[in-house]
C-alpha positions as a LaTeX table, in Angstrom:
\begin{tabular}{lrrr}
\hline
Residue & $x$ (\AA) & $y$ (\AA) & $z$ (\AA) \\
\hline
Met1 & $-58.21$ & 38.68 & 14.05 \\
Ser2 & $-61.05$ & 36.07 & 13.82 \\
Pro3 & $-60.62$ & 32.68 & 12.33 \\
Arg4 & $-61.29$ & 32.18 & 8.26 \\
Arg5 & $-64.38$ & 30.00 & 8.08 \\
Tyr6 & $-63.98$ & 26.94 & 5.40 \\
Asn7 & $-67.31$ & 26.12 & 4.00 \\
Glu8 & $-65.81$ & 23.49 & 1.84 \\
Val9 & $-65.04$ & 21.58 & 4.98 \\
Ala10 & $-67.19$ & 19.46 & 7.33 \\
Ala11 & $-65.54$ & 18.73 & 11.03 \\
Phe12 & $-66.46$ & 14.89 & 12.46 \\
Ile13 & $-65.09$ & 14.33 & 16.11 \\
Leu14 & $-64.39$ & 10.34 & 16.57 \\
Ala15 & $-66.59$ & 9.80 & 19.97 \\
Gly16 & $-67.43$ & 5.99 & 19.58 \\
Gly17 & $-64.74$ & 4.34 & 21.56 \\
Gln18 & $-64.93$ & 2.19 & 24.27 \\
Ser19 & $-62.22$ & 4.14 & 26.93 \\
Ser20 & $-60.72$ & 0.85 & 28.07 \\
Arg21 & $-57.99$ & 2.23 & 29.37 \\
Met22 & $-59.38$ & 5.81 & 30.90 \\
Gly23 & $-61.91$ & 3.14 & 32.58 \\
Arg24 & $-64.71$ & 5.90 & 31.65 \\
Asp25 & $-66.05$ & 7.87 & 28.57 \\
Lys26 & $-63.11$ & 10.07 & 27.66 \\
Ala27 & $-65.44$ & 12.56 & 25.72 \\
Trp28 & $-67.21$ & 13.82 & 28.77 \\
Leu29 & $-64.18$ & 14.33 & 30.93 \\
Glu30 & $-64.45$ & 17.96 & 32.15 \\
Leu31 & $-61.90$ & 20.33 & 31.82 \\
Ala32 & $-62.46$ & 23.40 & 33.94 \\
Gly33 & $-66.24$ & 22.44 & 33.86 \\
Val34 & $-66.60$ & 21.48 & 30.07 \\
Pro35 & $-66.76$ & 18.43 & 28.81 \\
Leu36 & $-63.83$ & 17.37 & 26.35 \\
Val37 & $-66.40$ & 16.53 & 23.23 \\
Val38 & $-67.66$ & 20.08 & 24.00 \\
Arg39 & $-64.11$ & 22.07 & 24.25 \\
Ile40 & $-63.20$ & 20.19 & 20.98 \\
Ala41 & $-66.58$ & 21.09 & 18.97 \\
His42 & $-66.27$ & 24.77 & 20.46 \\
Ala43 & $-62.22$ & 24.98 & 18.82 \\
Val44 & $-63.64$ & 23.99 & 15.26 \\
Glu45 & $-67.13$ & 25.16 & 14.76 \\
Pro46 & $-65.67$ & 28.84 & 13.66 \\
Leu47 & $-63.86$ & 27.25 & 11.01 \\
Val48 & $-66.18$ & 24.75 & 9.53 \\
Ser49 & $-69.38$ & 24.36 & 7.80 \\
Thr50 & $-70.56$ & 21.63 & 10.31 \\
Val51 & $-69.55$ & 20.47 & 13.37 \\
Thr52 & $-70.92$ & 16.11 & 13.34 \\
Val53 & $-70.19$ & 13.62 & 16.09 \\
Val54 & $-69.47$ & 10.07 & 15.05 \\
Gly55 & $-71.17$ & 8.25 & 18.00 \\
Pro56 & $-74.40$ & 7.10 & 19.48 \\
Pro57 & $-76.66$ & 10.23 & 19.03 \\
Glu58 & $-78.45$ & 9.56 & 22.34 \\
Arg59 & $-75.21$ & 10.60 & 24.30 \\
Phe60 & $-74.93$ & 13.96 & 22.78 \\
Lys61 & $-78.56$ & 15.18 & 22.39 \\
Ser62 & $-78.39$ & 16.71 & 25.62 \\
Ala63 & $-74.98$ & 18.71 & 24.71 \\
Gly64 & $-76.77$ & 19.94 & 21.75 \\
Leu65 & $-74.64$ & 18.34 & 19.33 \\
Thr66 & $-75.72$ & 16.60 & 16.16 \\
Ala67 & $-74.36$ & 13.05 & 16.02 \\
Ile68 & $-74.53$ & 10.07 & 13.66 \\
Pro69 & $-73.76$ & 6.47 & 14.92 \\
Asp70 & $-70.58$ & 5.01 & 14.58 \\
Arg71 & $-71.75$ & 1.56 & 12.71 \\
Ile72 & $-71.79$ & 0.51 & 9.82 \\
Ser73 & $-73.06$ & $-2.73$ & 8.05 \\
Lys74 & $-71.35$ & $-5.25$ & 5.97 \\
Ser75 & $-71.59$ & $-5.74$ & 2.60 \\
Asp76 & $-72.84$ & $-9.14$ & 2.90 \\
Thr77 & $-75.16$ & $-9.04$ & 5.82 \\
Ser78 & $-77.38$ & $-6.77$ & 7.78 \\
Ala79 & $-75.85$ & $-6.99$ & 10.97 \\
Glu80 & $-73.61$ & $-3.91$ & 12.22 \\
Leu81 & $-70.02$ & $-4.36$ & 13.19 \\
Arg82 & $-67.67$ & $-1.79$ & 15.18 \\
Leu83 & $-65.23$ & $-1.05$ & 12.72 \\
Gly84 & $-62.98$ & 1.14 & 15.04 \\
Pro85 & $-61.94$ & 4.74 & 14.14 \\
Leu86 & $-61.67$ & 3.37 & 10.02 \\
Gly87 & $-65.20$ & 2.33 & 10.26 \\
Ala88 & $-66.18$ & 6.10 & 11.49 \\
Ile89 & $-63.83$ & 7.92 & 9.27 \\
Val90 & $-65.60$ & 5.97 & 6.29 \\
Thr91 & $-69.21$ & 6.88 & 8.11 \\
Ala92 & $-68.11$ & 10.25 & 8.25 \\
Leu93 & $-67.34$ & 10.76 & 4.72 \\
Asn94 & $-70.30$ & 8.61 & 3.74 \\
Ala95 & $-72.42$ & 11.04 & 5.34 \\
Ser96 & $-70.45$ & 14.11 & 4.48 \\
Glu97 & $-71.65$ & 16.80 & 2.05 \\
Cys98 & $-68.20$ & 18.85 & 2.02 \\
Arg99 & $-65.44$ & 18.27 & 0.02 \\
Trp100 & $-62.57$ & 17.93 & 2.68 \\
Asn101 & $-63.72$ & 16.82 & 5.77 \\
Leu102 & $-61.59$ & 17.19 & 9.51 \\
Met103 & $-61.26$ & 13.90 & 11.34 \\
Leu104 & $-60.72$ & 14.48 & 15.34 \\
Ala105 & $-60.10$ & 12.40 & 17.74 \\
Cys106 & $-62.38$ & 12.83 & 21.25 \\
Asp107 & $-59.46$ & 12.71 & 23.34 \\
Leu108 & $-57.25$ & 15.49 & 22.16 \\
Pro109 & $-57.68$ & 18.10 & 25.08 \\
Tyr110 & $-55.34$ & 20.72 & 23.55 \\
Leu111 & $-56.73$ & 21.40 & 20.36 \\
Ser112 & $-56.66$ & 25.45 & 19.30 \\
Thr113 & $-58.46$ & 26.78 & 16.56 \\
Gln114 & $-55.28$ & 28.78 & 15.38 \\
Trp115 & $-53.97$ & 25.41 & 15.04 \\
Leu116 & $-56.51$ & 23.70 & 13.27 \\
Asp117 & $-57.08$ & 27.01 & 11.30 \\
Trp118 & $-53.70$ & 26.39 & 9.85 \\
Leu119 & $-54.40$ & 22.88 & 9.50 \\
Leu120 & $-57.13$ & 23.50 & 7.21 \\
Gln121 & $-55.04$ & 26.17 & 5.35 \\
Gln122 & $-52.64$ & 23.36 & 4.41 \\
Ala123 & $-55.07$ & 20.63 & 3.21 \\
Thr124 & $-57.16$ & 22.88 & 1.61 \\
Ala125 & $-54.44$ & 24.65 & $-0.48$ \\
Ser126 & $-53.53$ & 21.19 & $-1.09$ \\
Pro127 & $-53.38$ & 18.77 & $-4.26$ \\
Ala128 & $-53.39$ & 15.81 & $-1.90$ \\
Gln129 & $-56.51$ & 13.46 & $-0.57$ \\
Val130 & $-55.50$ & 13.17 & 2.64 \\
Val131 & $-53.58$ & 15.89 & 4.66 \\
Met132 & $-52.23$ & 14.73 & 8.43 \\
Pro133 & $-49.78$ & 16.03 & 10.72 \\
Glu134 & $-46.92$ & 14.23 & 12.04 \\
Arg135 & $-45.46$ & 14.02 & 15.54 \\
Ile136 & $-43.13$ & 12.05 & 17.39 \\
Gly137 & $-43.89$ & 8.56 & 17.14 \\
Gly138 & $-45.29$ & 8.68 & 13.79 \\
Val139 & $-48.57$ & 10.66 & 12.11 \\
Glu140 & $-51.84$ & 10.91 & 13.24 \\
Pro141 & $-54.61$ & 9.72 & 11.05 \\
Leu142 & $-57.23$ & 11.48 & 13.70 \\
Ala143 & $-56.39$ & 14.83 & 13.32 \\
Ala144 & $-56.31$ & 15.11 & 9.21 \\
Val145 & $-58.45$ & 16.36 & 6.64 \\
Tyr146 & $-59.37$ & 14.07 & 4.07 \\
Arg147 & $-61.43$ & 14.55 & 0.58 \\
Lys148 & $-64.92$ & 12.66 & 0.16 \\
Glu149 & $-63.79$ & 10.80 & $-2.42$ \\
Cys150 & $-61.30$ & 8.75 & 0.10 \\
Ala151 & $-64.69$ & 6.87 & 1.20 \\
Ala152 & $-64.30$ & 4.43 & $-1.24$ \\
Val153 & $-60.30$ & 3.45 & $-0.89$ \\
Leu154 & $-61.21$ & 3.41 & 2.55 \\
Ser155 & $-64.15$ & 1.19 & 2.21 \\
Ala156 & $-62.40$ & $-1.17$ & 0.30 \\
Ala157 & $-59.81$ & $-1.45$ & 2.69 \\
Leu158 & $-62.84$ & $-2.21$ & 5.48 \\
Ala159 & $-63.66$ & $-5.03$ & 2.98 \\
Arg160 & $-60.12$ & $-6.69$ & 3.09 \\
Glu161 & $-60.03$ & $-6.81$ & 6.79 \\
Val162 & $-57.84$ & $-3.68$ & 7.29 \\
Arg163 & $-58.32$ & $-1.98$ & 10.54 \\
Lys164 & $-55.77$ & 0.28 & 11.13 \\
Val165 & $-55.99$ & 3.76 & 9.21 \\
Ser166 & $-52.21$ & 4.70 & 8.10 \\
Asp167 & $-52.53$ & 1.01 & 6.44 \\
Ala168 & $-55.84$ & 2.09 & 4.63 \\
Leu169 & $-54.41$ & 4.74 & 2.67 \\
Ser170 & $-52.00$ & 2.91 & 0.28 \\
Gly171 & $-53.27$ & 4.30 & $-2.89$ \\
Leu172 & $-54.54$ & 7.71 & $-1.86$ \\
Arg173 & $-52.44$ & 10.94 & $-2.00$ \\
Val174 & $-50.99$ & 11.46 & 1.20 \\
Thr175 & $-49.26$ & 14.68 & 2.56 \\
Val176 & $-47.90$ & 14.20 & 5.58 \\
Ile177 & $-46.73$ & 17.31 & 7.95 \\
Ala178 & $-43.57$ & 17.58 & 9.82 \\
Glu179 & $-43.86$ & 18.37 & 12.90 \\
Thr180 & $-41.10$ & 21.39 & 12.19 \\
Glu181 & $-43.64$ & 22.65 & 10.13 \\
Trp182 & $-46.60$ & 23.15 & 12.81 \\
Arg183 & $-44.67$ & 23.49 & 15.93 \\
Pro184 & $-43.99$ & 27.20 & 15.68 \\
Leu185 & $-47.93$ & 27.11 & 16.25 \\
Asp186 & $-47.52$ & 24.98 & 19.46 \\
Pro187 & $-43.83$ & 25.65 & 20.89 \\
Asp188 & $-44.80$ & 23.10 & 23.67 \\
Gly189 & $-45.71$ & 20.26 & 21.68 \\
Arg190 & $-48.86$ & 18.73 & 23.18 \\
Val191 & $-51.43$ & 20.18 & 20.72 \\
Leu192 & $-51.66$ & 16.40 & 19.38 \\
Ala193 & $-51.51$ & 14.78 & 22.64 \\
Asn194 & $-53.73$ & 11.90 & 23.65 \\
Met195 & $-55.68$ & 11.78 & 26.66 \\
Asn196 & $-56.31$ & 7.60 & 27.43 \\
Thr197 & $-55.13$ & 7.53 & 31.05 \\
Pro198 & $-56.27$ & 8.94 & 34.52 \\
Glu199 & $-53.09$ & 10.40 & 34.60 \\
Glu200 & $-53.34$ & 12.50 & 31.40 \\
Tyr201 & $-56.57$ & 13.33 & 32.44 \\
Ala202 & $-55.16$ & 14.44 & 35.28 \\
Gln203 & $-52.50$ & 16.48 & 33.59 \\
Ala204 & $-55.06$ & 17.92 & 31.11 \\
Arg205 & $-57.14$ & 19.19 & 33.94 \\
Lys206 & $-54.60$ & 20.87 & 35.57 \\
Trp207 & $-53.24$ & 22.48 & 32.35 \\
Trp208 & $-56.83$ & 23.96 & 31.52 \\
Glu209 & $-57.36$ & 25.21 & 35.29 \\
Glu210 & $-54.19$ & 27.14 & 35.09 \\
Val211 & $-55.20$ & 28.53 & 31.30 \\
Glu212 & $-58.95$ & 29.36 & 32.50 \\
Gly213 & $-57.59$ & 30.92 & 35.93 \\
Arg214 & $-54.73$ & 33.18 & 33.91 \\
Gly215 & $-57.73$ & 34.89 & 31.64 \\
\hline
\end{tabular}
């Protein structure tokens, strides 16, 4: 059965980070021969109206990916500052033409179209302004769905020098999806596992090589 396409949803892959723990650009690390950022784009593309990378456009042109810079201007100067994932989310929401916007970190190697389809079903049927999954260790705001109207509140948080995404959500209607709700789609509990270190990259590479081998 083909996945549903959510024409009211745009997807954004946040790929403007420094990858300091990995020591090299995580977005371009290959898993079974495919760069991670491309794998994520392929997983989400069948579901949404558009897929855009938030990061330096020149880095992603060769892969055929649309990208926008992850730098936003401070309101009181013409200088641009990197403001981390929260700034990237605000950049994405300001650029979006869709009511709902799926934000995905570029270091999630185990995302699947099936799991993302389920998340979007929950979000688009919700009265909340933000819908995000929970896992051991807390909520995951970088695999979550935001209404475009969140841009104003999140921009105001940036102006107050808030940098942590979860801290910027005060005043928004947020629905948190418990792990017990999404775990049946991901029995191994790996779908939200990040890939931040060389060891985690080795684990993800081995997993994908086994998956591709079975295919």
